[in-house]
Amino acid sequence: DIQMTQSPSSLSASVGDRVTITCRASQGISNYLAWFQQKPGKAPKSLIYAASSLQSGVPSKFSGSGSGTDFTLTISSLQPEDFATYYCQQYNSYPQVTFGQGTRLEIK
Amino acid sequence: QVQLVESGGGVVQPGGSLRLSCAASGFTFSSYGMHWVRQAPGKGLEWVAFIRYDGSNKYYADSVKGRFTISRDNSKNTLYLQMNSLRAEDTAVYYCAKDGSGYSYASAFDIWGQGTMVTVSS
């Protein structure tokens, strides 16, 4: 099974900051990497697919990069609505996908 | 608009059964692979099961294999998850999710349902 490891597990930042979350795969997954945002008590929301492509309607403040085993999600100019938990997901072994453990982004 | 709405959750005793449903609208349901994903209280996301757009192939996580069955009725635009021999560790919010590409081509999820809570407790 492909394991996904996110870092950090939690992150404190201020409104207006730019933050980066990292996701590492236990083996190469090309660009079969997605990112999701989840707010407390809500369903996950799809942000990025194919490592760097934005889902429809997702603002350009979100960006993704990487290929192989190392990936990043960057959020620029943080706003209050961006504070949430973020998950990466590999689908190289589709349909048996796996998720990272999540990164909780909190307001400083 | 594209929408997935789960139902069927509830409280069940260990060893019991439950069937979840996921009603789809706003897209051609019969063209897309569908997944179930769960999230235990305070925990992360765990993939549970997948079914091809035409129902011809099904895949399961090891944790549910032999106990859960995924199915679909394309005439009713509905996805199902039959859960048998339930255990306390199956307690979670269950989400259905849609493939971003049709015909079960490898793709990320693009749409999620709102989730339905399953509690396994005596």
mmCIF file of C-alpha atoms in Angstrom:
data_model
loop_
_atom_site.group_PDB
_atom_site.id
_atom_site.type_symbol
_atom_site.label_atom_id
_atom_site.label_comp_id
_atom_site.label_asym_id
_atom_site.label_seq_id
_atom_site.Cartn_x
_atom_site.Cartn_y
_atom_site.Cartn_z
ATOM 1 C CA ASP A 1 0.000 0.000 0.000
ATOM 2 C CA ILE A 2 1.112 3.550 -0.698
ATOM 3 C CA GLN A 3 1.450 5.577 2.491
ATOM 4 C CA MET A 4 0.951 9.349 2.475
ATOM 5 C CA THR A 5 2.624 11.487 5.130
ATOM 6 C CA GLN A 6 1.731 15.130 5.618
ATOM 7 C CA SER A 7 3.754 17.725 7.472
ATOM 8 C CA PRO A 8 3.249 19.518 9.645
ATOM 9 C CA SER A 9 0.334 17.849 11.434
ATOM 10 C CA SER A 10 -0.773 21.270 12.654
ATOM 11 C CA LEU A 11 0.134 24.793 11.756
ATOM 12 C CA SER A 12 -0.653 28.201 13.258
ATOM 13 C CA ALA A 13 -0.744 31.231 10.999
ATOM 14 C CA SER A 14 -2.186 34.731 10.838
ATOM 15 C CA VAL A 15 -4.656 36.311 8.453
ATOM 16 C CA GLY A 16 -2.719 37.497 5.425
ATOM 17 C CA ASP A 17 0.058 34.915 5.767
ATOM 18 C CA ARG A 18 1.203 32.500 3.076
ATOM 19 C CA VAL A 19 1.526 28.872 4.190
ATOM 20 C CA THR A 20 2.812 25.653 2.662
ATOM 21 C CA ILE A 21 1.792 22.098 3.549
ATOM 22 C CA THR A 22 3.864 19.136 2.419
ATOM 23 C CA CYS A 23 2.742 15.641 1.446
ATOM 24 C CA ARG A 24 5.170 12.766 0.827
ATOM 25 C CA ALA A 25 4.312 9.438 -0.785
ATOM 26 C CA SER A 26 6.041 6.195 0.221
ATOM 27 C CA GLN A 27 6.670 5.466 -3.474
ATOM 28 C CA GLY A 28 6.434 7.406 -6.698
ATOM 29 C CA ILE A 29 2.906 8.363 -7.717
ATOM 30 C CA SER A 30 3.658 10.574 -10.755
ATOM 31 C CA ASN A 31 1.182 13.465 -10.430
ATOM 32 C CA TYR A 32 -1.777 11.420 -9.168
ATOM 33 C CA LEU A 33 -2.225 13.647 -6.147
ATOM 34 C CA ALA A 34 -5.254 15.566 -4.888
ATOM 35 C CA TRP A 35 -5.862 18.030 -2.063
ATOM 36 C CA PHE A 36 -9.030 18.486 -0.008
ATOM 37 C CA GLN A 37 -10.194 21.056 2.539
ATOM 38 C CA GLN A 38 -12.437 20.096 5.449
ATOM 39 C CA LYS A 39 -14.058 22.439 7.935
ATOM 40 C CA PRO A 40 -15.396 21.179 11.289
ATOM 41 C CA GLY A 41 -18.639 19.252 10.913
ATOM 42 C CA LYS A 42 -18.589 19.557 7.127
ATOM 43 C CA ALA A 43 -17.792 17.272 4.219
ATOM 44 C CA PRO A 44 -14.424 17.542 2.511
ATOM 45 C CA LYS A 45 -14.201 19.895 -0.441
ATOM 46 C CA SER A 46 -12.064 19.118 -3.465
ATOM 47 C CA LEU A 47 -9.398 21.753 -4.157
ATOM 48 C CA ILE A 48 -6.719 20.360 -6.475
ATOM 49 C CA TYR A 49 -6.245 17.327 -8.719
ATOM 50 C CA ALA A 50 -3.299 16.092 -10.782
ATOM 51 C CA ALA A 51 -1.002 17.758 -8.241
ATOM 52 C CA SER A 52 -1.488 21.275 -9.572
ATOM 53 C CA SER A 53 -4.856 21.667 -11.344
ATOM 54 C CA LEU A 54 -7.547 23.639 -9.554
ATOM 55 C CA GLN A 55 -11.033 22.162 -9.293
ATOM 56 C CA SER A 56 -13.732 24.339 -10.817
ATOM 57 C CA GLY A 57 -14.591 27.307 -8.633
ATOM 58 C CA VAL A 58 -11.530 27.070 -6.384
ATOM 59 C CA PRO A 59 -9.773 30.424 -6.013
ATOM 60 C CA SER A 60 -6.262 30.876 -7.374
ATOM 61 C CA LYS A 61 -4.927 31.585 -3.874
ATOM 62 C CA PHE A 62 -4.629 27.808 -3.649
ATOM 63 C CA SER A 63 -1.797 26.226 -5.608
ATOM 64 C CA GLY A 64 -0.221 22.801 -5.749
ATOM 65 C CA SER A 65 3.053 21.465 -7.023
ATOM 66 C CA GLY A 66 5.193 18.372 -7.091
ATOM 67 C CA SER A 67 5.659 15.058 -8.817
ATOM 68 C CA GLY A 68 6.943 11.639 -7.884
ATOM 69 C CA THR A 69 7.003 11.474 -4.091
ATOM 70 C CA ASP A 70 7.026 15.079 -2.852
ATOM 71 C CA PHE A 71 4.148 17.521 -3.125
ATOM 72 C CA THR A 72 3.112 20.860 -1.670
ATOM 73 C CA LEU A 73 -0.079 22.835 -1.176
ATOM 74 C CA THR A 74 0.400 26.586 -0.842
ATOM 75 C CA ILE A 75 -2.289 28.977 0.344
ATOM 76 C CA SER A 76 -1.595 32.653 -0.122
ATOM 77 C CA SER A 77 -3.101 35.602 1.714
ATOM 78 C CA LEU A 78 -4.899 33.545 4.363
ATOM 79 C CA GLN A 79 -8.437 34.584 5.181
ATOM 80 C CA PRO A 80 -10.576 33.428 8.129
ATOM 81 C CA GLU A 81 -12.480 30.983 5.907
ATOM 82 C CA ASP A 82 -9.229 29.191 4.978
ATOM 83 C CA PHE A 83 -8.626 27.884 8.484
ATOM 84 C CA ALA A 84 -9.500 24.212 8.211
ATOM 85 C CA THR A 85 -7.941 20.770 7.954
ATOM 86 C CA TYR A 86 -6.269 19.850 4.671
ATOM 87 C CA TYR A 87 -5.781 16.330 3.332
ATOM 88 C CA CYS A 88 -3.726 14.998 0.461
ATOM 89 C CA GLN A 89 -4.789 11.862 -1.412
ATOM 90 C CA GLN A 90 -2.935 9.644 -3.866
ATOM 91 C CA TYR A 91 -4.850 7.974 -6.678
ATOM 92 C CA ASN A 92 -1.918 6.338 -8.428
ATOM 93 C CA SER A 93 -3.287 3.043 -7.105
ATOM 94 C CA TYR A 94 -6.808 3.964 -8.240
ATOM 95 C CA PRO A 95 -9.391 2.988 -7.308
ATOM 96 C CA GLN A 96 -7.772 2.036 -3.983
ATOM 97 C CA VAL A 97 -6.800 5.523 -2.924
ATOM 98 C CA THR A 98 -5.118 6.584 0.323
ATOM 99 C CA PHE A 99 -5.169 9.828 2.274
ATOM 100 C CA GLY A 100 -2.602 11.652 4.335
ATOM 101 C CA GLN A 101 -3.342 12.040 8.033
ATOM 102 C CA GLY A 102 -4.340 15.688 7.634
ATOM 103 C CA THR A 103 -2.882 19.085 8.503
ATOM 104 C CA ARG A 104 -4.861 21.320 10.819
ATOM 105 C CA LEU A 105 -4.424 25.006 9.964
ATOM 106 C CA GLU A 106 -5.283 27.222 12.924
ATOM 107 C CA ILE A 107 -5.445 30.956 13.467
ATOM 108 C CA LYS A 108 -2.522 32.351 15.446
ATOM 109 C CA GLN B 1 -26.317 21.465 -9.632
ATOM 110 C CA VAL B 2 -24.241 18.376 -9.038
ATOM 111 C CA GLN B 3 -25.251 16.884 -5.717
ATOM 112 C CA LEU B 4 -24.826 13.748 -3.623
ATOM 113 C CA VAL B 5 -27.107 13.126 -0.652
ATOM 114 C CA GLU B 6 -26.466 10.264 1.742
ATOM 115 C CA SER B 7 -29.049 8.651 4.005
ATOM 116 C CA GLY B 8 -29.537 5.539 6.109
ATOM 117 C CA GLY B 9 -27.177 6.166 8.987
ATOM 118 C CA GLY B 10 -28.121 5.520 12.587
ATOM 119 C CA VAL B 11 -27.340 3.584 15.736
ATOM 120 C CA VAL B 12 -26.902 -0.187 15.441
ATOM 121 C CA GLN B 13 -25.709 -2.879 17.829
ATOM 122 C CA PRO B 14 -22.441 -4.748 17.249
ATOM 123 C CA GLY B 15 -23.034 -7.564 14.784
ATOM 124 C CA GLY B 16 -25.946 -5.723 13.210
ATOM 125 C CA SER B 17 -26.534 -4.479 9.681
ATOM 126 C CA LEU B 18 -27.277 -1.176 8.010
ATOM 127 C CA ARG B 19 -27.702 -0.028 4.407
ATOM 128 C CA LEU B 20 -26.566 3.411 3.338
ATOM 129 C CA SER B 21 -27.824 5.190 0.233
ATOM 130 C CA CYS B 22 -26.371 8.029 -1.810
ATOM 131 C CA ALA B 23 -28.764 9.802 -4.180
ATOM 132 C CA ALA B 24 -27.065 11.540 -7.098
ATOM 133 C CA SER B 25 -28.355 14.419 -9.195
ATOM 134 C CA GLY B 26 -27.101 16.993 -11.683
ATOM 135 C CA PHE B 27 -24.835 14.670 -13.672
ATOM 136 C CA THR B 28 -24.967 11.444 -15.682
ATOM 137 C CA PHE B 29 -24.625 9.041 -12.764
ATOM 138 C CA SER B 30 -24.227 5.972 -14.975
ATOM 139 C CA SER B 31 -20.981 7.368 -16.444
ATOM 140 C CA TYR B 32 -18.998 7.760 -13.226
ATOM 141 C CA GLY B 33 -17.253 5.510 -10.757
ATOM 142 C CA MET B 34 -18.299 6.095 -7.162
ATOM 143 C CA HIS B 35 -16.621 5.674 -3.780
ATOM 144 C CA TRP B 36 -17.486 5.425 -0.104
ATOM 145 C CA VAL B 37 -15.112 7.097 2.367
ATOM 146 C CA ARG B 38 -15.487 7.178 6.141
ATOM 147 C CA GLN B 39 -14.200 9.307 8.985
ATOM 148 C CA ALA B 40 -14.204 8.079 12.568
ATOM 149 C CA PRO B 41 -14.844 10.752 15.213
ATOM 150 C CA GLY B 42 -11.830 13.039 15.477
ATOM 151 C CA LYS B 43 -9.868 11.009 12.908
ATOM 152 C CA GLY B 44 -8.814 11.297 9.295
ATOM 153 C CA LEU B 45 -10.349 10.057 6.052
ATOM 154 C CA GLU B 46 -10.362 6.342 5.196
ATOM 155 C CA TRP B 47 -11.327 4.997 1.772
ATOM 156 C CA VAL B 48 -13.878 2.176 2.100
ATOM 157 C CA ALA B 49 -15.071 0.961 -1.296
ATOM 158 C CA PHE B 50 -15.378 1.701 -5.033
ATOM 159 C CA ILE B 51 -17.703 0.603 -7.813
ATOM 160 C CA ARG B 52 -17.169 1.074 -11.533
ATOM 161 C CA TYR B 53 -19.603 3.230 -13.508
ATOM 162 C CA ASP B 54 -21.344 0.138 -14.841
ATOM 163 C CA GLY B 55 -21.153 -1.886 -11.630
ATOM 164 C CA SER B 56 -18.895 -4.484 -13.214
ATOM 165 C CA ASN B 57 -16.040 -4.207 -10.725
ATOM 166 C CA LYS B 58 -15.921 -3.496 -7.014
ATOM 167 C CA TYR B 59 -13.013 -2.903 -4.646
ATOM 168 C CA TYR B 60 -12.863 -2.800 -0.859
ATOM 169 C CA ALA B 61 -10.524 -1.753 1.928
ATOM 170 C CA ASP B 62 -9.152 -4.728 3.844
ATOM 171 C CA SER B 63 -10.888 -3.436 6.985
ATOM 172 C CA VAL B 64 -14.354 -4.023 5.479
ATOM 173 C CA LYS B 65 -13.769 -6.811 2.954
ATOM 174 C CA GLY B 66 -16.241 -9.646 3.404
ATOM 175 C CA ARG B 67 -18.566 -7.527 5.573
ATOM 176 C CA PHE B 68 -19.511 -4.554 3.360
ATOM 177 C CA THR B 69 -20.985 -4.634 -0.158
ATOM 178 C CA ILE B 70 -21.076 -1.669 -2.520
ATOM 179 C CA SER B 71 -23.713 -1.580 -5.263
ATOM 180 C CA ARG B 72 -25.517 0.867 -7.523
ATOM 181 C CA ASP B 73 -28.787 1.246 -9.386
ATOM 182 C CA ASN B 74 -28.132 3.432 -12.407
ATOM 183 C CA SER B 75 -31.856 3.566 -13.203
ATOM 184 C CA LYS B 76 -32.412 5.243 -9.820
ATOM 185 C CA ASN B 77 -29.188 7.294 -9.767
ATOM 186 C CA THR B 78 -28.390 5.775 -6.401
ATOM 187 C CA LEU B 79 -25.301 4.259 -4.780
ATOM 188 C CA TYR B 80 -25.542 1.852 -1.844
ATOM 189 C CA LEU B 81 -23.366 0.435 0.903
ATOM 190 C CA GLN B 82 -24.650 -2.678 2.663
ATOM 191 C CA MET B 83 -22.846 -3.040 5.978
ATOM 192 C CA ASN B 84 -23.051 -6.357 7.852
ATOM 193 C CA SER B 85 -21.349 -7.719 10.977
ATOM 194 C CA LEU B 86 -20.790 -4.178 12.183
ATOM 195 C CA ARG B 87 -18.151 -3.478 14.797
ATOM 196 C CA ALA B 88 -17.516 -0.577 17.151
ATOM 197 C CA GLU B 89 -14.593 0.467 14.964
ATOM 198 C CA ASP B 90 -16.988 0.998 12.032
ATOM 199 C CA THR B 91 -18.436 4.008 13.886
ATOM 200 C CA ALA B 92 -17.883 6.960 11.561
ATOM 201 C CA VAL B 93 -19.383 9.505 9.222
ATOM 202 C CA TYR B 94 -19.760 7.835 5.832
ATOM 203 C CA TYR B 95 -19.376 9.957 2.697
ATOM 204 C CA CYS B 96 -20.040 9.048 -0.907
ATOM 205 C CA ALA B 97 -17.791 10.685 -3.471
ATOM 206 C CA LYS B 98 -17.784 10.936 -7.260
ATOM 207 C CA ASP B 99 -14.888 10.380 -9.634
ATOM 208 C CA GLY B 100 -13.785 13.491 -11.464
ATOM 209 C CA SER B 101 -13.501 11.657 -14.783
ATOM 210 C CA GLY B 102 -16.045 9.405 -16.406
ATOM 211 C CA TYR B 103 -15.885 5.720 -17.239
ATOM 212 C CA SER B 104 -13.680 4.950 -14.232
ATOM 213 C CA TYR B 105 -10.542 6.473 -15.695
ATOM 214 C CA ALA B 106 -8.119 7.096 -12.821
ATOM 215 C CA SER B 107 -9.112 10.407 -11.313
ATOM 216 C CA ALA B 108 -9.452 12.308 -8.083
ATOM 217 C CA PHE B 109 -12.790 12.846 -6.399
ATOM 218 C CA ASP B 110 -14.555 16.059 -7.355
ATOM 219 C CA ILE B 111 -17.859 15.985 -5.478
ATOM 220 C CA TRP B 112 -18.617 14.720 -1.972
ATOM 221 C CA GLY B 113 -21.904 14.151 -0.203
ATOM 222 C CA GLN B 114 -22.665 15.731 3.168
ATOM 223 C CA GLY B 115 -22.175 12.442 5.028
ATOM 224 C CA THR B 116 -24.297 10.189 7.220
ATOM 225 C CA MET B 117 -23.341 9.094 10.736
ATOM 226 C CA VAL B 118 -23.157 5.433 11.671
ATOM 227 C CA THR B 119 -22.782 4.539 15.352
ATOM 228 C CA VAL B 120 -22.138 0.940 16.382
ATOM 229 C CA SER B 121 -22.843 0.577 20.078
ATOM 230 C CA SER B 122 -24.688 -1.656 22.505
#
